[in-house]
Short mmCIF file of C-alpha atoms and ligand atoms in Angstrom, two decimals:
data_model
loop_
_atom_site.label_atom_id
_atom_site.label_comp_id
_atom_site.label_asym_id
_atom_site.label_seq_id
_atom_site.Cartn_x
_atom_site.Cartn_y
_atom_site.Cartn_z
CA UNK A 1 14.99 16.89 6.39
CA UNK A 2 17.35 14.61 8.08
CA UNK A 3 15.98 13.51 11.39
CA UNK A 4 19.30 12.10 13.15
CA UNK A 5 22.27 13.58 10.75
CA UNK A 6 24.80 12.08 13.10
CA UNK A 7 24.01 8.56 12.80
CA UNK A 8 22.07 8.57 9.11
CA UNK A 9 25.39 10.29 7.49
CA UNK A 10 27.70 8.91 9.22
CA UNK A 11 31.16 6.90 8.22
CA UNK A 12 30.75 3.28 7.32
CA UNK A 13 32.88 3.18 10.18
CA UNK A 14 31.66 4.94 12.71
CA UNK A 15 28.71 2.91 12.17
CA UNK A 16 30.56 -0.27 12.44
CA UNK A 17 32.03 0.83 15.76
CA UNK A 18 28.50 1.96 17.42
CA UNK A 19 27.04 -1.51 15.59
CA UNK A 20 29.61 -3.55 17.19
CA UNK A 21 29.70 -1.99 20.77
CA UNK A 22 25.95 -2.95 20.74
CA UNK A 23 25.77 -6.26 18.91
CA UNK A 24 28.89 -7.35 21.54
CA UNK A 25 26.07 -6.27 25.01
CA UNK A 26 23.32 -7.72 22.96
CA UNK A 27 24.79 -10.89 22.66
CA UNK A 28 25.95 -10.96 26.51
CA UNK A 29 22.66 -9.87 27.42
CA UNK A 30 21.02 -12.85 25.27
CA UNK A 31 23.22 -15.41 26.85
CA UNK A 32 22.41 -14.89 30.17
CA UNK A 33 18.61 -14.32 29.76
CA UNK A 34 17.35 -16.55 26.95
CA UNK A 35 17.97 -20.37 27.63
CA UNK A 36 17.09 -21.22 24.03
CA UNK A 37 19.69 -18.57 22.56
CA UNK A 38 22.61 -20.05 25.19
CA UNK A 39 21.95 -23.45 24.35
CA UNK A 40 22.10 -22.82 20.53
CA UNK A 41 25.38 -21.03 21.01
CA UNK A 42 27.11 -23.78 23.40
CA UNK A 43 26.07 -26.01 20.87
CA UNK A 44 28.23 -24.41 18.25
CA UNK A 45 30.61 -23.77 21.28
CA UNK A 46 30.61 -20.10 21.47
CA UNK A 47 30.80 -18.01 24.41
CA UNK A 48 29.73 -14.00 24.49
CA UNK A 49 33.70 -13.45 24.38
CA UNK A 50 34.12 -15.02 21.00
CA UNK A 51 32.25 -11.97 19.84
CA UNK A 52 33.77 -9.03 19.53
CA UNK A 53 32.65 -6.83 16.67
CA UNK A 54 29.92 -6.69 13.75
CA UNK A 55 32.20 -9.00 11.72
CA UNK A 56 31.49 -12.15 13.97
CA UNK A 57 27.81 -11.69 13.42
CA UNK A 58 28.15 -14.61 10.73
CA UNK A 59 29.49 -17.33 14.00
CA UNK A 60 26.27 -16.86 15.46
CA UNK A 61 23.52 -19.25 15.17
CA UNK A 62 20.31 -18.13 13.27
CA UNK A 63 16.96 -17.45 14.52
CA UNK A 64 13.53 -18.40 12.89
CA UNK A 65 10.14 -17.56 13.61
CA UNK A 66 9.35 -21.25 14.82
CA UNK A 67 11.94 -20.34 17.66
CA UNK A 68 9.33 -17.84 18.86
CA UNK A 69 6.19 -19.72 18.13
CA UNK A 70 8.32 -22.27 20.19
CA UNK A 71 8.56 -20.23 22.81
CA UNK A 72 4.68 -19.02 23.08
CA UNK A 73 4.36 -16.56 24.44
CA UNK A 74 7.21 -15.05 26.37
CA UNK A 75 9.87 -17.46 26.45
CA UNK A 76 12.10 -15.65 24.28
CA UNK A 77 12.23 -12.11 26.79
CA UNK A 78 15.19 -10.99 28.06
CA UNK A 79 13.49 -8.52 30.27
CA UNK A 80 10.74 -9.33 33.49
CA UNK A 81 7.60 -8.55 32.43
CA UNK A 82 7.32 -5.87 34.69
CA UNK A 83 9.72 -3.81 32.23
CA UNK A 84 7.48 -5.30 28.92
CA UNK A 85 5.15 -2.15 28.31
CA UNK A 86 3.38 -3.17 25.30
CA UNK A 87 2.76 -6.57 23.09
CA UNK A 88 1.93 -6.90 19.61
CA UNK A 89 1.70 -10.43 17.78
CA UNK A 90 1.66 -11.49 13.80
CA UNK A 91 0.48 -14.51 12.44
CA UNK A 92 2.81 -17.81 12.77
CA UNK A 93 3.37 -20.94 10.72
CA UNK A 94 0.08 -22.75 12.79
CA UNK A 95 -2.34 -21.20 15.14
CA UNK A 96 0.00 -19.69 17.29
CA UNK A 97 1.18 -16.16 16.65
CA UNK A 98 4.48 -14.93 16.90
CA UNK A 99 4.55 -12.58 19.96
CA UNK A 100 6.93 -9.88 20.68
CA UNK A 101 6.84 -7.76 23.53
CA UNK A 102 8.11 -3.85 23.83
CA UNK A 103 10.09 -2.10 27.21
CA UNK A 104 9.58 1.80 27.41
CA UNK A 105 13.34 2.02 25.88
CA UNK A 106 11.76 -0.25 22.92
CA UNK A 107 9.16 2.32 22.35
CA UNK A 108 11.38 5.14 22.11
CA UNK A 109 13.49 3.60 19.57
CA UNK A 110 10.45 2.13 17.36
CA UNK A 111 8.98 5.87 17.75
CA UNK A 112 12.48 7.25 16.65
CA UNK A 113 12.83 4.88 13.29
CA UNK A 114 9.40 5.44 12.21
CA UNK A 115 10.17 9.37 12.88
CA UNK A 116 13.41 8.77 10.60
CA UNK A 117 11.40 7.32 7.95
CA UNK A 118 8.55 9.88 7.55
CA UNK A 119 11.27 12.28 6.96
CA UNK A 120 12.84 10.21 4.38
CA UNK A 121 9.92 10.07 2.66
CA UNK A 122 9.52 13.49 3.27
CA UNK A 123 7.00 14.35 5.81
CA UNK A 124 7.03 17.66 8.02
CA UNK A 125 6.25 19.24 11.26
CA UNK A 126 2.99 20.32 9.79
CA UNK A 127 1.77 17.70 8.11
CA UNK A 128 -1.39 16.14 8.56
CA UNK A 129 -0.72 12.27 8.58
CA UNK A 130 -3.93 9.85 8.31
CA UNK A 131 -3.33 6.13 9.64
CA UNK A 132 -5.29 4.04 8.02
CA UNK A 133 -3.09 0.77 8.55
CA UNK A 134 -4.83 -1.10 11.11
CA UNK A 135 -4.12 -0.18 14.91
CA UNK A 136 -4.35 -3.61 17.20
CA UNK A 137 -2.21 -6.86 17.46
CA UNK A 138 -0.76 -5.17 14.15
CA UNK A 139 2.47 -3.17 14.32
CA UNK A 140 1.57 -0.98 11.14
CA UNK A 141 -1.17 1.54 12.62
CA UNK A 142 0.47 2.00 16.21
CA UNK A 143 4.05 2.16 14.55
CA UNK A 144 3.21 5.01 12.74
CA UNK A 145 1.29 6.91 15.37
CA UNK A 146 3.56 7.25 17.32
CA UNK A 147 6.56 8.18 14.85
CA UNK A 148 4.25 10.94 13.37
CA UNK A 149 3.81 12.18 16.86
CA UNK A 150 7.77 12.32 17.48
CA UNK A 151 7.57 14.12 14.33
CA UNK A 152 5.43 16.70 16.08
CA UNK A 153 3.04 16.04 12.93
CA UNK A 154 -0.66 15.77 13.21
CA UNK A 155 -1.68 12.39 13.33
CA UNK A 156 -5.30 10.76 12.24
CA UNK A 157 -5.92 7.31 13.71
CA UNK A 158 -8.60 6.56 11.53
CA UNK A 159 -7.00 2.49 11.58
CA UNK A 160 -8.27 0.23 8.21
CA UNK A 161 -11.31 0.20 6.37
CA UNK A 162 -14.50 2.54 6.76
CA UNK A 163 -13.22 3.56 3.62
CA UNK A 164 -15.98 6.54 2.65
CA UNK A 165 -14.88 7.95 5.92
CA UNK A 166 -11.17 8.23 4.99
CA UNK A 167 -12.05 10.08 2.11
CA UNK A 168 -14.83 11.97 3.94
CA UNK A 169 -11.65 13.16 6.28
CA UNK A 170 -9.13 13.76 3.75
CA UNK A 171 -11.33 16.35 2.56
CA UNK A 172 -12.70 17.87 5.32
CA UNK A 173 -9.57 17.68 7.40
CA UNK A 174 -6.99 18.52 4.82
CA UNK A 175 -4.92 14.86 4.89
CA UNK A 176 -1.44 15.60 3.42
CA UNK A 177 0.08 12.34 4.20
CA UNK A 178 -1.53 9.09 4.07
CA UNK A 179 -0.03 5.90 5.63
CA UNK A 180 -1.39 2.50 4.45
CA UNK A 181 -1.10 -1.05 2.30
CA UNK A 182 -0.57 -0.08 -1.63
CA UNK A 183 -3.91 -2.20 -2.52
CA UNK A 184 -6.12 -0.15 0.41
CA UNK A 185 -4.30 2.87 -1.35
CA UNK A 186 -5.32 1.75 -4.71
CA UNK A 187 -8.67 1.31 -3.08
CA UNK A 188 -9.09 4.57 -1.94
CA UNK A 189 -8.73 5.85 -5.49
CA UNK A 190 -12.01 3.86 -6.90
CA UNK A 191 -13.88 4.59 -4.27
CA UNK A 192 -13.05 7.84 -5.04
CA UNK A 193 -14.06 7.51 -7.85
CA UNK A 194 -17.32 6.02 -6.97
CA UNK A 195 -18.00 9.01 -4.91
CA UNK A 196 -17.38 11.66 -7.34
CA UNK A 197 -14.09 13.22 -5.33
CA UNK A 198 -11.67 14.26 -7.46
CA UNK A 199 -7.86 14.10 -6.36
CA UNK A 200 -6.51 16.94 -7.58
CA UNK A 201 -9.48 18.45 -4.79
CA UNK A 202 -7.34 16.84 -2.08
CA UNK A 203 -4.09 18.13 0.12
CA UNK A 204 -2.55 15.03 -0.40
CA UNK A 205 1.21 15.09 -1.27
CA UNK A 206 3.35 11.90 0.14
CA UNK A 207 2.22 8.15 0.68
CA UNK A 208 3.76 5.86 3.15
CA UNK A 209 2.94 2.35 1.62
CA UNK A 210 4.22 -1.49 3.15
CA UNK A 211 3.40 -4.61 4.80
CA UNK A 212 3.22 -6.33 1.04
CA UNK A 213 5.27 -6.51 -1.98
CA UNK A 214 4.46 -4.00 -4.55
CA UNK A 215 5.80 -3.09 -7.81
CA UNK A 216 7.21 -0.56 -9.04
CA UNK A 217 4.19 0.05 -12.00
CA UNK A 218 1.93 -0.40 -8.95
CA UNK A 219 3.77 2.84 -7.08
CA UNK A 220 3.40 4.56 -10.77
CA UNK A 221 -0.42 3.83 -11.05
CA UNK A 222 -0.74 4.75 -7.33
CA UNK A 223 0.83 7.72 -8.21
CA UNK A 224 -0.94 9.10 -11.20
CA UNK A 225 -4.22 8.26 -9.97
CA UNK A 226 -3.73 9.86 -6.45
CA UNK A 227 -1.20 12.79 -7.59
CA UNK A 228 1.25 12.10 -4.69
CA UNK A 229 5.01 11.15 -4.03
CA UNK A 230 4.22 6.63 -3.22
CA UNK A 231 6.95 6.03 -0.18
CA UNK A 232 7.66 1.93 0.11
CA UNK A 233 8.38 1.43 3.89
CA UNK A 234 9.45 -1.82 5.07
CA UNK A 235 9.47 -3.94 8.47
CA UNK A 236 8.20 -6.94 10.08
CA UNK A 237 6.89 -6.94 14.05
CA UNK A 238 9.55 -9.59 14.92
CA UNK A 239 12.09 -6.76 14.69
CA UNK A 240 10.33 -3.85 15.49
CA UNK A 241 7.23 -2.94 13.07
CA UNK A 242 7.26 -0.42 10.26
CA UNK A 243 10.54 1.38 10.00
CA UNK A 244 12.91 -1.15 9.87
CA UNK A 245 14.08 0.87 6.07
CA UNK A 246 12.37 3.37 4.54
CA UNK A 247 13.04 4.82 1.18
CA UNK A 248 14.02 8.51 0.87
CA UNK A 249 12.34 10.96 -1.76
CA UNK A 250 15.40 9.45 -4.55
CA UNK A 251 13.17 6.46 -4.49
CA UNK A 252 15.91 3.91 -4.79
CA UNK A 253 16.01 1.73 -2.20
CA UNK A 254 15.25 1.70 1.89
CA UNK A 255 17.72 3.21 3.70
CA UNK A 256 17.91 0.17 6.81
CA UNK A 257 18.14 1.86 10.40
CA UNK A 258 21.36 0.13 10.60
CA UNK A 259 21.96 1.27 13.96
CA UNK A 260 19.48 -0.67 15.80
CA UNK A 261 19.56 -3.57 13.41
CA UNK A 262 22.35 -5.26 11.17
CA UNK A 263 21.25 -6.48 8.21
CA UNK A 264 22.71 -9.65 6.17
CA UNK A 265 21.95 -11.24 2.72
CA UNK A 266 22.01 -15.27 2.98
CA UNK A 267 21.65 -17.79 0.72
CA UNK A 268 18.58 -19.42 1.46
CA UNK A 269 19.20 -22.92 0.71
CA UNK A 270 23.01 -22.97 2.06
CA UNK A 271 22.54 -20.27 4.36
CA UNK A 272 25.97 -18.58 3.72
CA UNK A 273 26.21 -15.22 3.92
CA UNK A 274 25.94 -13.41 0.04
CA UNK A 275 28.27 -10.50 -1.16
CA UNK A 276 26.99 -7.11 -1.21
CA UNK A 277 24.96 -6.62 -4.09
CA UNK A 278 23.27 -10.34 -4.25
CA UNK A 279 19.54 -11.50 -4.02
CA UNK A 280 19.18 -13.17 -1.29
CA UNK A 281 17.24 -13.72 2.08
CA UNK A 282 17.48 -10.77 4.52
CA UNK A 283 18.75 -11.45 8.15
CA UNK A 284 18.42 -8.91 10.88
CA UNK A 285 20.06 -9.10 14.07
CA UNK A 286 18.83 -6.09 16.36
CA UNK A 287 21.34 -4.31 18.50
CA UNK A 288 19.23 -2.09 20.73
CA UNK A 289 16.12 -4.27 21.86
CA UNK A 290 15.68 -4.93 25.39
CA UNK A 291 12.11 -6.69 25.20
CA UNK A 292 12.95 -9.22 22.56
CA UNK A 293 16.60 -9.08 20.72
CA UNK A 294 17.07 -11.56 18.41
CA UNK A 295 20.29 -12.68 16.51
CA UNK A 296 20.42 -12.97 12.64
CA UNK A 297 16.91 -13.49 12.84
CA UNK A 298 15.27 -14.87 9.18
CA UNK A 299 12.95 -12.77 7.23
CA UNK A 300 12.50 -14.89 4.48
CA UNK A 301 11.99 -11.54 2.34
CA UNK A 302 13.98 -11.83 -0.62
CA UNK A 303 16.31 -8.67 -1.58
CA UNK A 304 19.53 -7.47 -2.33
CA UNK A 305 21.93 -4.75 -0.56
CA UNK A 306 23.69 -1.63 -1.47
CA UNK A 307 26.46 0.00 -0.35
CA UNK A 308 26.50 2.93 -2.97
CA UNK A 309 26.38 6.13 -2.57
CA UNK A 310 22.87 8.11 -1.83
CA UNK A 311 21.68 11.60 -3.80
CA UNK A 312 20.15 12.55 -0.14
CA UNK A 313 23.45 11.92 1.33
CA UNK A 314 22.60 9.34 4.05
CA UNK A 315 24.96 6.34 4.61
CA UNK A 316 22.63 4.09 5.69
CA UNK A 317 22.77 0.82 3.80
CA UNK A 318 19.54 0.51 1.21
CA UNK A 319 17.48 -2.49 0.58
CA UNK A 320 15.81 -3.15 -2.73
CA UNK A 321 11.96 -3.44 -3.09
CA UNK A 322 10.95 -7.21 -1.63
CA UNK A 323 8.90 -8.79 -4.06
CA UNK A 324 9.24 -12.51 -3.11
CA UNK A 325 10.02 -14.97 0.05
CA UNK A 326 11.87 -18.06 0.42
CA UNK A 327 8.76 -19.66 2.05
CA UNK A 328 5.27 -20.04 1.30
CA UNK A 329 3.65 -16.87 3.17
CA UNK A 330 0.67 -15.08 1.43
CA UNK A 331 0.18 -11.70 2.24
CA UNK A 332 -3.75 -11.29 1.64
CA UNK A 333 -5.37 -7.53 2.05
CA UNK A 334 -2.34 -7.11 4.25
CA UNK A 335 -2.76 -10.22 6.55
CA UNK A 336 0.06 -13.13 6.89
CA UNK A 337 -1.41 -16.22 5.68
CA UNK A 338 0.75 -19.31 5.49
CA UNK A 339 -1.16 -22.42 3.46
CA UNK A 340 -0.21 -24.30 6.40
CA UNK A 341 -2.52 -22.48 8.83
CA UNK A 342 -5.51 -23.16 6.29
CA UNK A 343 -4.26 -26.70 6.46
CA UNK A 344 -4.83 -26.60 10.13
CA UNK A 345 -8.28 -25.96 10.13
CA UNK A 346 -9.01 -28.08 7.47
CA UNK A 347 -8.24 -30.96 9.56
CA UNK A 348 -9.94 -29.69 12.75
CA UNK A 349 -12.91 -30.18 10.67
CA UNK A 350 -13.85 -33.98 10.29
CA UNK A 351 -16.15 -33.02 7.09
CA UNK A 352 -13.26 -32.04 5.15
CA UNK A 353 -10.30 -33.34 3.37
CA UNK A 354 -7.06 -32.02 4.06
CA UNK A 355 -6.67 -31.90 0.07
CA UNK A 356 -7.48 -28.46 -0.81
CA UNK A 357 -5.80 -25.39 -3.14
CA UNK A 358 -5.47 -21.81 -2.71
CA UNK A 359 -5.99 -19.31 -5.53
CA UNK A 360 -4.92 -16.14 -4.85
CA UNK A 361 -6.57 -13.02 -7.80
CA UNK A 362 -6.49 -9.45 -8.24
CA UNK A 363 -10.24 -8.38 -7.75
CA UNK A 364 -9.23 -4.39 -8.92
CA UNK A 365 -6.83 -3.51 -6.34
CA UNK A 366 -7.95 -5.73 -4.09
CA UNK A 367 -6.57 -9.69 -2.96
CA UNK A 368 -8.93 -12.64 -3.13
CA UNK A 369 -8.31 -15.44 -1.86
CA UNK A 370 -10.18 -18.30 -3.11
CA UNK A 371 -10.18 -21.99 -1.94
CA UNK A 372 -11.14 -25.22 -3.36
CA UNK A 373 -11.50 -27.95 -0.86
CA UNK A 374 -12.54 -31.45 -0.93
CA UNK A 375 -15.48 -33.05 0.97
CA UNK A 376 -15.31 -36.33 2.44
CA UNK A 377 -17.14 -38.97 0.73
CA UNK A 378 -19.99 -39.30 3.48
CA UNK A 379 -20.50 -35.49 3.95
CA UNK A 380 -21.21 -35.14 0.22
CA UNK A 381 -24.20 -34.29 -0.57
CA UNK A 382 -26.95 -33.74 -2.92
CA UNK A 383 -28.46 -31.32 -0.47
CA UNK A 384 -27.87 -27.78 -1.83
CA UNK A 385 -28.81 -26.40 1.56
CA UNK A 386 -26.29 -28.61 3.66
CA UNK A 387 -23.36 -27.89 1.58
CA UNK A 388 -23.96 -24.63 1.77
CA UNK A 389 -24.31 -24.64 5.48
CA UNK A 390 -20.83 -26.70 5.32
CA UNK A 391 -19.11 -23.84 3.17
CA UNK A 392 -20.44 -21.32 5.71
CA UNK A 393 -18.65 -23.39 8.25
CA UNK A 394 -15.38 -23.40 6.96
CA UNK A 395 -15.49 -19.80 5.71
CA UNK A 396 -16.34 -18.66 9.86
CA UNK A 397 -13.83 -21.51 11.13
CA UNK A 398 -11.00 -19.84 8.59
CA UNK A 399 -12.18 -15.92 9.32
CA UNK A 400 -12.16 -16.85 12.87
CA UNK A 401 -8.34 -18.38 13.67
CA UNK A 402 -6.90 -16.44 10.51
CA UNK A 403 -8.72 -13.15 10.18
CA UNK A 404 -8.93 -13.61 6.22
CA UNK A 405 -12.33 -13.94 4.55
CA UNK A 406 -12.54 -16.50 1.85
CA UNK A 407 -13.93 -17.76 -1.06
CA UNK A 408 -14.48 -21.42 0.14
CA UNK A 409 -15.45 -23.66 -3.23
CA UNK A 410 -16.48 -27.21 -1.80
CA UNK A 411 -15.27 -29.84 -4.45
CA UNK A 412 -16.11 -34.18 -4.75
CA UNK A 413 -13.50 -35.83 -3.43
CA UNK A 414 -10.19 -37.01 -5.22
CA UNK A 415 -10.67 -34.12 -7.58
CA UNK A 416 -8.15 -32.13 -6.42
CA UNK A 417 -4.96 -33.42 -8.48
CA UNK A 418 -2.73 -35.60 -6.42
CA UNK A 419 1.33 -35.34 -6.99
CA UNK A 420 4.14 -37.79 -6.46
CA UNK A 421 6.27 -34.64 -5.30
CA UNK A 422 5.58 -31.29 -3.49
CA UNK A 423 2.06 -30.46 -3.47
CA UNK A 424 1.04 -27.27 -5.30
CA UNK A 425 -0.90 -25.49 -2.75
CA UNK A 426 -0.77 -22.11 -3.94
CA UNK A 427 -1.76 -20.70 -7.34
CA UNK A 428 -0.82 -16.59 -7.49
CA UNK A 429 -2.30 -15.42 -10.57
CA UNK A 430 -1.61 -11.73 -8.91
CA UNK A 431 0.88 -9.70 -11.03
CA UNK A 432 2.29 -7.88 -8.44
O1 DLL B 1 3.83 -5.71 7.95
C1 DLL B 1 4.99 -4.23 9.47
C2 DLL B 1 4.67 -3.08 8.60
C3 DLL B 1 3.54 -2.33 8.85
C4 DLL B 1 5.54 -2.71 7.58
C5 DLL B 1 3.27 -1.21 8.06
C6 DLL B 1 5.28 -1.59 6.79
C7 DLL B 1 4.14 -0.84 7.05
P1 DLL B 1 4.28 -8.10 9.75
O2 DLL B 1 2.79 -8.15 9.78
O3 DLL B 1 5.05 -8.81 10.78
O4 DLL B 1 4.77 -6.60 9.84
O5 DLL B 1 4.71 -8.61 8.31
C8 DLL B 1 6.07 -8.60 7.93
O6 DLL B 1 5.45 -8.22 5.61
O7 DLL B 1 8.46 -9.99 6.41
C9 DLL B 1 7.44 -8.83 4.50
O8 DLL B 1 7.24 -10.13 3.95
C10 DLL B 1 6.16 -8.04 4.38
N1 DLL B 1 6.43 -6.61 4.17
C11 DLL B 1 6.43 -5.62 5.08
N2 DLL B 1 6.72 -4.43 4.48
C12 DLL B 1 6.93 -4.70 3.17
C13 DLL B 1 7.28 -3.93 2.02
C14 DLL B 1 4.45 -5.57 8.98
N3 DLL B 1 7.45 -2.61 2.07
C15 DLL B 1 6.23 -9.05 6.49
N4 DLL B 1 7.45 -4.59 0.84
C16 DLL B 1 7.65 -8.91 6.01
C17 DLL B 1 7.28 -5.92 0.74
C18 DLL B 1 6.77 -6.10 2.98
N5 DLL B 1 6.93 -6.69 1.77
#
């Protein structure tokens, strides 16, 4: 089923015209609200009237998530927060979080996308969707609660983890549609397993899988072991949450909700704007936000664009599977983690070094993040008990301000190998 023919078959056209109407008020609207946005366009001396359609997206200066980290917390509104309904926040480059704020209007839209995807990836009226992304700060379980409920589905807010439980309800309340990470999903099938549930017992029939890069022989395993149709959906809470793109049931790309947000492929290092059809970094600039717009905002997801023609027969631009950035962010067990946030702590702590490494493994389906730090010279220590009370430190200190667990590894100093160049933070032995 096609949620919104209208707009999801339209003309490449008609979509340009409804993109360019709003991208031209979005821009106004920016200008006049957002001191940060009107000084970054004087400075390239543009004025709301030297926009006037989707092709002039490319004048427009870019934004990056240190513009909203910059602007903790609400700086970048465009909207009193007496019209802001609802906040969510993901993790930032250092301790702050990136914060993004919702109006009743932005609700309805988010709601509408996510509704859009689950019938991409084929979901119905009666379906019975469990949500087992987590509800909170996070955009994943709340985004999709509410789309199944636009739907008219049934919805299961079960949120992450209490994983016996999930299955428990699967079973006993017929789950035909379950919404989370790939590695919880691949989860869920060895604990399965442990428990003695077959899954050819189950109702389940479609999986709505995102917030990290998976392969495509991940979706396969996922979807021998579990018997279902695997559904990649894509987003980020900057622009909206989960259903950003979604792939249909052809499996061959997200089709991007290009009517509330404009997609662009850049190159990262130049930041020119790539022919249809090149990898590249993904740019959104969204055209219907009243809480928080932002203009050819950065993903740093790496992916490519195409224009072709669809078997479902939507028009909607698709976006390839995103299987690497153009910066340094880990996605661990489905939480952000940039290196430089680890860093951060690190040097809060006076025992430690800031000379550490991160070692990111497959443990089964699941992400483990392991990390080998040096102690300072006078804090090292023959004492079994006191390093051990020091690695307990840093593991609380780095659950605590990241909301990752890790496997802290205290090394002697100066063993970590020094380099003239970049340092190699990150080893990711995952084969994703
Ligand atoms: O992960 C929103 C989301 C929730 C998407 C549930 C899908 C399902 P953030 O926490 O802000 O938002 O993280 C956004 O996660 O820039 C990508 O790097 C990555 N990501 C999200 N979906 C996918 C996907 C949510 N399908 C960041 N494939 C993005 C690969 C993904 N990477």
């Amino acid at each position: 089923m096609i949620w919104n023919e209208k707009i999801e078959c339209a003309s490449r056209e008609e979509l340009a015209a409804v993109q360019s109407e709003r991208l031209v008020n979005t821009v106004k609207r920016v200008y006049h609200n957002v001191p940060g946005y009107r000084a970054k366009m004087q400075e390239k001396g543009l004025v709301p009237g030297d926009i006037h359609s989707v092709d002039d997206l490319c004048k427009l200066p870019f934004t990056v998530k240190s513009d909203l980290r910059d602007n903790y917390p609400f700086g970048m509104f465009t909207v009193p927060m007496s019209e802001i309904v609802r906040l969510h926040a993901s993790s930032g480059t250092t301790g702050r979080s990136t914060v993004v704020g919702y109006t009743r209007n932005d609700l309805q839209m988010w709601s509408e996308v996510v509704t859009r995807a689950l019938c991409m990836a084929g979901v119905y009226k009666n379906d019975i969707v469990q949500v087992a992304y987590g509800y909170g700060l996070f955009t994943g379980g709340l985004g999709l609660h509410y789309g199944t409920e636009n739907l008219g589905a049934t919805v299961i807010p079960i949120s992450g983890g209490n994983t016996k439980k999930q299955i428990q309800l699967m079973q006993d309340f017929g789950t035909s549609v379950i919404a989370c990470t790939p590695s919880y999903a691949l989860f869920l099938t060895e604990v399965m397993q442990e428990m003695g549930v077959n899954p050819e017992s189950l109702n389940l029939r479609v999986g709505i899988f995102g917030a990290e890069p998976w392969s495509e022989s991940m979706r396969r395993e996922i979807e021998d072991k579990l018997m279902i149709k695997a559904i990649d959906i894509y987003g980020l809470s900057e622009v909206v949450g989960p259903g950003v793109s979604c792939e249909c049931e052809c499996q061959q790309g997200m089709h991007i909700n290009e009517d509330h947000f404009v997609p662009e492929i850049i190159d990262p290092e130049t930041l020119e704007p790539l022919p249809p059809g090149e990898l590249g970094e993904l740019v959104f600039s969204t055209i219907t936000k009243e809480g928080i717009p932002l203009l050819r905002y950065r993903t740093r997801d790496l992916t490519r664009l195409n224009y072709g023609k669809c078997e479902c027969g939507r028009t909607l631009v698709r976006m390839e599977k995103c299987t690497g950035r153009s910066d340094d962010m880990l996605i661990i067990r489905g939480v952000n983690v940039f290196p430089s946030q680890i860093e951060s702590v690190l040097l809060d702590m006076s025992e430690t070094e800031p000379h550490y490494l991160l070692i990111v493994e497959r443990d089964g389906p699941l992400d483990v993040l392991k990390l080998l730090v040096e102690v300072q010279e006078q804090f090292f220590s023959d004492e079994v008990r006191e390093l051990e009370a020091l690695r307990r430190k840093i593991t609380g200190n780095i659950q605590s301000t990241l909301g990752v667990s890790v496997d802290v590894k205290l090394v002697e100093p100066k063993t970590i190998e020094r380099t003239a160049g970049k340092a190699k933070r990150v080893i990711d032995n995952r084969k994703i």
